[in-house]
Coordinates of C-alpha atoms in Angstrom, one line a residue:
M1 CA -22.2 4.8 -0.2
I2 CA -23.4 1.3 0.1
R3 CA -21.8 -0.3 3.1
P4 CA -20.7 -4.0 2.9
E5 CA -22.5 -6.3 5.4
Q6 CA -19.1 -7.6 6.7
Y7 CA -18.1 -4.0 7.4
E8 CA -21.3 -3.2 9.2
M9 CA -21.0 -6.4 11.4
S10 CA -17.4 -5.9 12.3
S11 CA -16.6 -4.9 15.9
H12 CA -13.7 -2.7 14.8
I13 CA -14.0 1.0 15.5
S14 CA -14.9 3.3 12.7
Q15 CA -14.5 7.1 12.3
S16 CA -18.3 7.3 12.6
D17 CA -18.1 5.3 15.9
L18 CA -15.5 7.8 17.2
K19 CA -17.6 10.7 16.2
L20 CA -20.6 9.2 18.0
M21 CA -18.4 8.6 21.1
R22 CA -17.4 12.3 21.1
S23 CA -21.0 13.5 20.8
N24 CA -23.0 11.0 22.8
I25 CA -21.0 8.5 25.0
Q26 CA -24.1 6.7 26.3
E27 CA -25.5 6.1 22.8
F28 CA -22.0 4.9 21.8
Y29 CA -22.0 2.4 24.7
K30 CA -25.5 1.2 23.8
R31 CA -24.7 0.7 20.1
K32 CA -21.1 -0.3 20.0
I33 CA -20.2 -1.8 23.3
M34 CA -23.5 -3.5 24.2
A35 CA -24.3 -4.0 20.5
I36 CA -28.0 -3.3 21.0
A37 CA -29.6 -3.5 17.6
K38 CA -31.7 -0.6 16.3
T39 CA -35.4 -1.0 15.9
K40 CA -36.9 -1.3 12.4
E41 CA -38.1 2.3 12.6
E42 CA -34.6 3.5 13.5
V43 CA -33.0 1.5 10.7
E44 CA -35.5 2.9 8.2
A45 CA -34.9 6.5 9.5
D46 CA -31.2 6.0 9.1
R47 CA -31.7 4.7 5.5
K48 CA -33.7 7.8 4.7
Q49 CA -31.3 10.2 6.4
Y50 CA -28.2 8.5 5.2
F51 CA -28.7 8.9 1.4
D52 CA -28.5 12.6 0.6
V53 CA -27.1 14.2 -2.5
G54 CA -23.5 13.5 -1.5
D55 CA -24.1 9.8 -0.9
L56 CA -26.1 9.5 -4.1
T57 CA -23.2 11.1 -5.9
D58 CA -20.9 8.5 -4.3
V59 CA -23.0 5.7 -5.6
M60 CA -23.4 7.1 -9.1
F61 CA -19.7 7.8 -9.5
L62 CA -18.0 5.1 -7.5
Q63 CA -20.6 2.3 -7.2
P64 CA -22.8 2.4 -10.3
Q65 CA -23.4 -1.3 -9.9
F66 CA -25.7 -0.5 -7.0
K67 CA -27.9 2.1 -8.9
S68 CA -30.6 -0.6 -9.4
E69 CA -31.1 -0.7 -5.6
F70 CA -32.6 2.8 -5.7
Y71 CA -35.9 4.0 -6.9
C72 CA -36.3 7.6 -8.0
M73 CA -39.8 8.7 -6.9
P74 CA -41.5 10.8 -9.7
N75 CA -43.1 14.0 -8.9
V76 CA -46.8 13.1 -8.5
Q77 CA -49.0 16.1 -7.6
L78 CA -51.6 15.2 -5.0
G79 CA -53.4 17.2 -2.4
E80 CA -52.0 16.9 1.1
K81 CA -55.0 15.0 2.6
F82 CA -55.3 12.7 -0.4
K83 CA -51.6 11.9 -0.3
L84 CA -51.9 11.0 3.3
L85 CA -54.7 8.6 2.4
M86 CA -52.6 6.9 -0.2
D87 CA -49.6 6.7 2.1
K88 CA -51.7 5.0 4.7
L89 CA -53.1 2.6 2.1
Y90 CA -49.6 1.7 0.9
A91 CA -48.4 1.3 4.5
I92 CA -51.2 -1.2 5.2
V93 CA -50.4 -3.2 2.1
E94 CA -46.7 -3.1 2.7
N95 CA -47.0 -4.4 6.2
E96 CA -49.4 -7.2 5.0
V97 CA -46.8 -8.2 2.3
K98 CA -43.9 -8.2 4.8
E99 CA -45.8 -10.4 7.1
I100 CA -46.5 -12.9 4.3
N101 CA -42.8 -12.8 3.3
E102 CA -41.7 -13.6 6.8
K103 CA -43.7 -16.8 6.7
A104 CA -43.5 -17.8 3.0
T105 CA -40.7 -19.5 1.1
V106 CA -41.5 -17.5 -2.1
L107 CA -41.3 -13.8 -1.7
E108 CA -44.4 -11.8 -2.6
V109 CA -44.2 -8.3 -4.1
I110 CA -46.7 -5.4 -4.1
S111 CA -48.8 -5.2 -7.2
P112 CA -48.7 -1.8 -8.8
D113 CA -52.4 -2.2 -9.5
V114 CA -54.2 -0.4 -6.7
K115 CA -57.5 -2.0 -7.6
K116 CA -56.3 -5.2 -5.9
Y117 CA -56.2 -3.4 -2.5
L118 CA -59.5 -1.6 -2.4
H119 CA -60.6 -3.7 0.5
H120 CA -58.1 -1.7 2.6
V121 CA -59.5 1.7 1.6
E122 CA -61.8 2.0 4.6
E123 CA -59.0 1.2 7.0
A124 CA -56.7 3.7 5.3
A125 CA -59.3 6.4 5.2
K126 CA -60.0 6.0 8.9
A127 CA -56.3 6.2 9.7
A128 CA -55.9 9.3 7.5
L129 CA -59.2 10.9 8.8
Y130 CA -60.0 11.3 5.1
Y131 CA -63.6 12.6 5.1
Y132 CA -63.9 10.6 8.3
N133 CA -64.6 12.0 11.8
P134 CA -65.3 9.4 14.5
E135 CA -66.6 12.0 16.9
K136 CA -69.7 12.8 14.7
D137 CA -72.9 10.9 14.6
K138 CA -72.4 10.3 10.9
P139 CA -68.6 9.9 10.8
W140 CA -68.4 9.7 7.0
S141 CA -68.8 12.9 5.0
R142 CA -68.1 11.1 1.7
N143 CA -69.1 7.5 0.9
L144 CA -66.5 4.8 0.5
E145 CA -67.5 4.1 -3.1
T146 CA -66.6 7.7 -4.0
I147 CA -63.3 7.5 -2.1
S148 CA -62.4 4.2 -3.8
N149 CA -63.0 5.7 -7.2
E150 CA -60.7 8.6 -6.2
V151 CA -58.1 6.1 -5.2
I152 CA -58.4 4.3 -8.6
I153 CA -58.4 7.4 -10.8
A154 CA -56.2 10.0 -9.0
G155 CA -54.1 7.8 -6.7
A156 CA -53.1 5.0 -9.1
P157 CA -49.9 6.6 -10.5
Y158 CA -48.7 7.4 -7.0
F159 CA -49.5 3.9 -5.6
E160 CA -47.8 2.4 -8.6
A161 CA -44.6 4.4 -7.9
L162 CA -44.7 3.3 -4.3
A163 CA -45.2 -0.4 -5.3
L164 CA -42.3 -0.3 -7.7
A165 CA -40.1 1.1 -4.9
F166 CA -40.8 -1.8 -2.6
G167 CA -37.6 -3.2 -1.2
K168 CA -35.5 -0.4 -2.6
R169 CA -34.0 2.8 -1.3
V170 CA -36.4 5.6 -2.3
V171 CA -34.9 9.0 -3.3
N172 CA -36.7 12.0 -4.6
L173 CA -36.3 13.3 -8.2
Q174 CA -34.5 16.5 -7.2
D175 CA -31.8 14.7 -5.2
W176 CA -31.3 12.1 -8.0
T177 CA -31.0 14.9 -10.6
N178 CA -28.6 16.9 -8.5
A179 CA -26.4 13.8 -7.9
A180 CA -26.3 13.1 -11.6
R181 CA -25.3 16.7 -12.3
C182 CA -22.5 16.4 -9.7
V183 CA -21.0 13.4 -11.6
E184 CA -21.2 15.4 -14.8
K185 CA -19.3 18.2 -13.2
I186 CA -16.6 15.8 -12.1
E187 CA -16.4 14.3 -15.7
N188 CA -16.3 17.7 -17.3
S189 CA -14.0 19.5 -14.8
N190 CA -11.2 21.6 -16.1
N191 CA -9.2 20.9 -13.0
R192 CA -6.3 18.6 -13.9
Q193 CA -6.4 16.7 -10.7
V194 CA -10.2 16.1 -10.8
N195 CA -9.8 15.0 -14.4
A196 CA -7.0 12.6 -13.5
I197 CA -9.1 11.0 -10.7
F198 CA -12.1 10.7 -12.9
N199 CA -10.1 8.8 -15.5
L200 CA -8.6 6.5 -12.9
V201 CA -12.0 5.7 -11.5
K202 CA -13.5 5.0 -14.9
D203 CA -10.4 2.9 -16.0
S204 CA -10.7 0.9 -12.8
Q205 CA -14.4 0.2 -13.4
L206 CA -13.7 -0.8 -17.0
G207 CA -10.6 -2.9 -16.1
R208 CA -8.1 -1.0 -18.1
L209 CA -5.7 0.4 -15.5
D210 CA -2.0 0.6 -16.3
D211 CA 0.2 -2.2 -14.9
G212 CA 1.0 -1.7 -11.3
I213 CA -1.9 0.7 -10.5
E214 CA -4.8 -0.4 -8.3
V215 CA -7.8 1.8 -7.5
F216 CA -10.1 0.7 -4.7
L217 CA -13.6 2.2 -4.8
G218 CA -15.9 2.0 -1.8
W219 CA -13.5 -0.5 -0.2
A220 CA -13.3 -1.6 3.4
F221 CA -9.9 -1.8 5.1
Y222 CA -9.0 -3.0 8.6
G223 CA -6.1 -2.2 10.8
E224 CA -4.9 -1.4 14.4
I225 CA -3.8 2.0 15.7
N226 CA -2.5 2.5 19.3
G227 CA -3.9 -0.9 20.2
V228 CA -7.4 -0.2 18.9
K229 CA -8.8 -2.3 16.0
V230 CA -10.0 0.2 13.4
K231 CA -12.0 -0.1 10.2
V232 CA -12.5 2.4 7.4
L233 CA -14.6 2.5 4.3
V234 CA -12.8 4.7 1.7
D235 CA -14.2 6.4 -1.4
I236 CA -11.1 6.1 -3.4
A237 CA -7.7 4.6 -2.6
I238 CA -5.1 4.9 -5.3
V239 CA -2.2 2.5 -4.9
D240 CA 0.8 2.7 -7.2
H241 CA 2.9 -0.5 -6.8
N242 CA 5.5 0.8 -9.2
I243 CA 6.6 3.6 -6.9
E244 CA 5.0 2.2 -3.7
T245 CA 2.7 5.0 -2.9
I246 CA -0.9 5.3 -1.5
R247 CA -3.2 8.3 -1.8
I248 CA -6.7 8.5 -0.3
V249 CA -9.3 10.7 -2.1
D250 CA -12.7 11.5 -0.6
L251 CA -15.6 12.8 -2.5
K252 CA -17.5 15.8 -1.0
T253 CA -20.4 17.9 -2.2
T254 CA -21.0 21.4 -1.0
K255 CA -23.3 24.3 -1.8
S256 CA -20.3 26.5 -2.4
I257 CA -16.7 25.4 -2.9
L258 CA -15.7 28.6 -1.1
Q259 CA -17.3 27.2 2.0
F260 CA -15.4 23.9 1.9
P261 CA -12.4 24.9 4.1
G262 CA -15.0 25.9 6.8
S263 CA -16.9 22.6 6.4
Y264 CA -13.7 20.7 6.5
K265 CA -13.0 22.0 10.0
S266 CA -16.6 21.9 11.2
F267 CA -17.2 18.3 10.2
G268 CA -13.8 16.8 11.0
Y269 CA -13.0 15.8 7.4
G270 CA -9.3 15.9 8.2
K271 CA -9.5 13.2 10.8
Q272 CA -11.5 11.1 8.4
V273 CA -9.1 11.0 5.5
V274 CA -6.0 10.7 7.8
L275 CA -7.5 7.7 9.6
Y276 CA -8.3 6.2 6.2
S277 CA -4.7 6.8 5.1
E278 CA -3.2 5.3 8.2
V279 CA -5.4 2.1 8.1
V280 CA -5.0 1.6 4.3
S281 CA -1.2 2.0 4.7
Q282 CA -1.1 -1.0 7.1
N283 CA -2.4 -3.1 4.3
F284 CA 0.6 -2.1 2.1
K285 CA 3.7 -2.4 4.2
D286 CA 6.4 0.3 3.7
Y287 CA 4.4 2.2 1.1
K288 CA 4.6 5.9 1.3
V289 CA 1.4 7.7 2.2
L290 CA 0.8 10.8 0.0
S291 CA -1.3 13.7 1.3
P292 CA -4.9 12.7 1.1
G293 CA -7.3 14.9 -0.8
F294 CA -10.9 15.8 -1.7
V295 CA -12.8 16.1 -4.9
V296 CA -15.2 18.8 -4.0
V297 CA -18.3 19.4 -6.1
G298 CA -20.3 22.6 -5.9
T299 CA -24.0 22.1 -6.1
N300 CA -25.3 25.6 -6.3
P301 CA -25.3 26.9 -10.0
D302 CA -25.5 30.5 -8.8
T303 CA -22.1 30.2 -6.9
D304 CA -19.6 27.5 -7.5
D305 CA -21.1 25.1 -10.0
R306 CA -17.8 23.1 -10.6
A307 CA -15.5 20.5 -9.2
E308 CA -12.1 21.3 -7.5
Y309 CA -9.4 19.3 -5.7
F310 CA -8.1 20.1 -2.2
K311 CA -5.4 18.3 -0.3
L312 CA -4.1 18.4 3.2
T313 CA -0.8 20.0 3.9
E314 CA 1.9 17.9 5.6
K315 CA 1.5 19.9 8.8
E316 CA -2.2 19.5 8.9
Y317 CA -1.9 15.7 8.4
A318 CA 0.4 15.5 11.4
I319 CA -1.9 17.6 13.5
Q320 CA -5.0 15.6 12.6
L321 CA -3.1 12.4 13.5
N322 CA -1.3 13.5 16.7
G323 CA -2.9 16.8 17.8
G324 CA -1.7 20.4 17.5
I325 CA -2.4 24.1 17.8
Y326 CA -3.9 26.4 15.2
Q327 CA -2.8 30.0 14.7
S328 CA -5.9 31.1 16.7
G329 CA -4.4 29.2 19.7
T330 CA -7.1 26.6 19.8
H331 CA -6.2 22.9 20.1
T332 CA -7.7 20.4 17.7
S333 CA -8.9 17.0 18.7
S334 CA -6.8 14.4 16.9
I335 CA -7.2 10.7 15.9
M336 CA -4.9 9.8 18.8
D337 CA -7.0 11.9 21.2
D338 CA -10.1 9.9 20.2
L339 CA -8.4 6.5 20.4
V340 CA -6.9 7.3 23.8
T341 CA -10.3 8.5 25.0
Y342 CA -11.9 5.3 23.7
Q343 CA -9.2 3.3 25.6
W344 CA -9.9 5.3 28.8
H345 CA -13.6 4.4 28.6
V346 CA -12.9 0.8 28.0
S347 CA -10.2 0.5 30.7
K348 CA -12.4 2.3 33.3
N349 CA -15.7 0.7 32.0
E350 CA -17.0 4.3 32.3
W351 CA -19.8 5.3 30.0
N352 CA -21.4 8.2 31.8
R353 CA -18.7 10.8 31.6
Y354 CA -15.8 11.9 29.5
P355 CA -12.1 12.1 30.6
Q356 CA -12.2 15.9 31.0
H357 CA -14.8 15.4 33.7
A358 CA -12.8 12.8 35.5
T359 CA -10.2 13.3 38.3
E360 CA -6.7 14.8 37.5
N361 CA -5.1 11.3 37.6
D362 CA -7.5 10.1 34.9
T363 CA -6.5 12.8 32.4
F364 CA -4.1 12.3 29.5
L365 CA -1.8 14.5 27.5
L366 CA -0.4 14.1 24.0
E367 CA 2.5 15.8 22.4
T368 CA 1.4 18.2 19.7
S369 CA 2.8 18.5 16.2
G370 CA 3.1 22.3 16.1
I371 CA 1.1 25.1 14.7
A372 CA -0.9 24.6 11.5
E373 CA -0.8 27.5 9.0
V374 CA -3.0 26.0 6.4
L375 CA -5.5 23.2 6.8
V376 CA -6.4 22.3 3.3
Q377 CA -5.4 24.0 0.1
P378 CA -6.5 23.9 -3.5
E379 CA -4.0 21.8 -5.5
Q380 CA -2.8 23.1 -8.8
E381 CA 0.2 20.8 -9.5
E382 CA -0.1 17.4 -11.1
I383 CA -0.6 14.7 -8.5
F384 CA -0.4 11.5 -10.5

């Protein structure tokens, strides 16, 4: 999903922040408390890692207005060494253009015509060690004219694709195709709940919702829980002003729908949608929060090539919010656990250890909500 700049800049705590706090407290302190900006390389790495098939599905289904910000890289068959040469050449040109853009009032773009950049071929070939070995008396085993001709003939389509992708988020053809198929599965699903959600999303995008119904897609909401300012970025928030209800729906992709209950537990999806529900509800006072759910799309055609709907049980919602015990006897970390942990770190100004490593007087206890029998369940009844 495309994140609004205001959301990114906000100092409020997000579910991703809490997840980082649980996994790496020092990195959390560096990024969130000290607000140390990431390097250009780290930002670029995040951009590449962030948009997987699931995120592309979010954009295609929920934020189609942002599809133009992406470029689908075609499959261009090049040898490994030659591809490295072309990547080095493009990197040199890209850096040159970026430097010009930082100084100029009119932005310059990269020409898709590789012939304009042949003066960089020698530098690129040296960087890629393409028929070049600096340790030999005669470092070049192929002359530059021949290499330049190769770049013009064989490398032109690949360089053109890279140039057209300048300033955009690059995705590969397979991921783009898989994401498009996921949207098709949602649209063509036989599941009544998935079908109802699809229609609500499309009606919202086309401005034809029934009176009293609001559907927020990729929307940022802000609130405060237990004295902590919190922000959430929801996939789908369905607000029915006629009966004063709110339901959060999150979109997930998985190789097999049968694996989703396990993924739900492993990746903390419960805390995510419960936090979303609690924050959104603060923006609609006295509205009833309905059990949040998931539209789950199977991506493997050999297993579960379909879309289904799962929702949290009432007991699971309470446990994800306030803590509880599963039938196995294990205690699950809750939203309140995370927020109290965050407050402990802030109050102590302690960023090198966690509360469980502190003295007995530093520990905290929360009342549990009981034993959870079912975490998430496939929903068969009508939900709207």
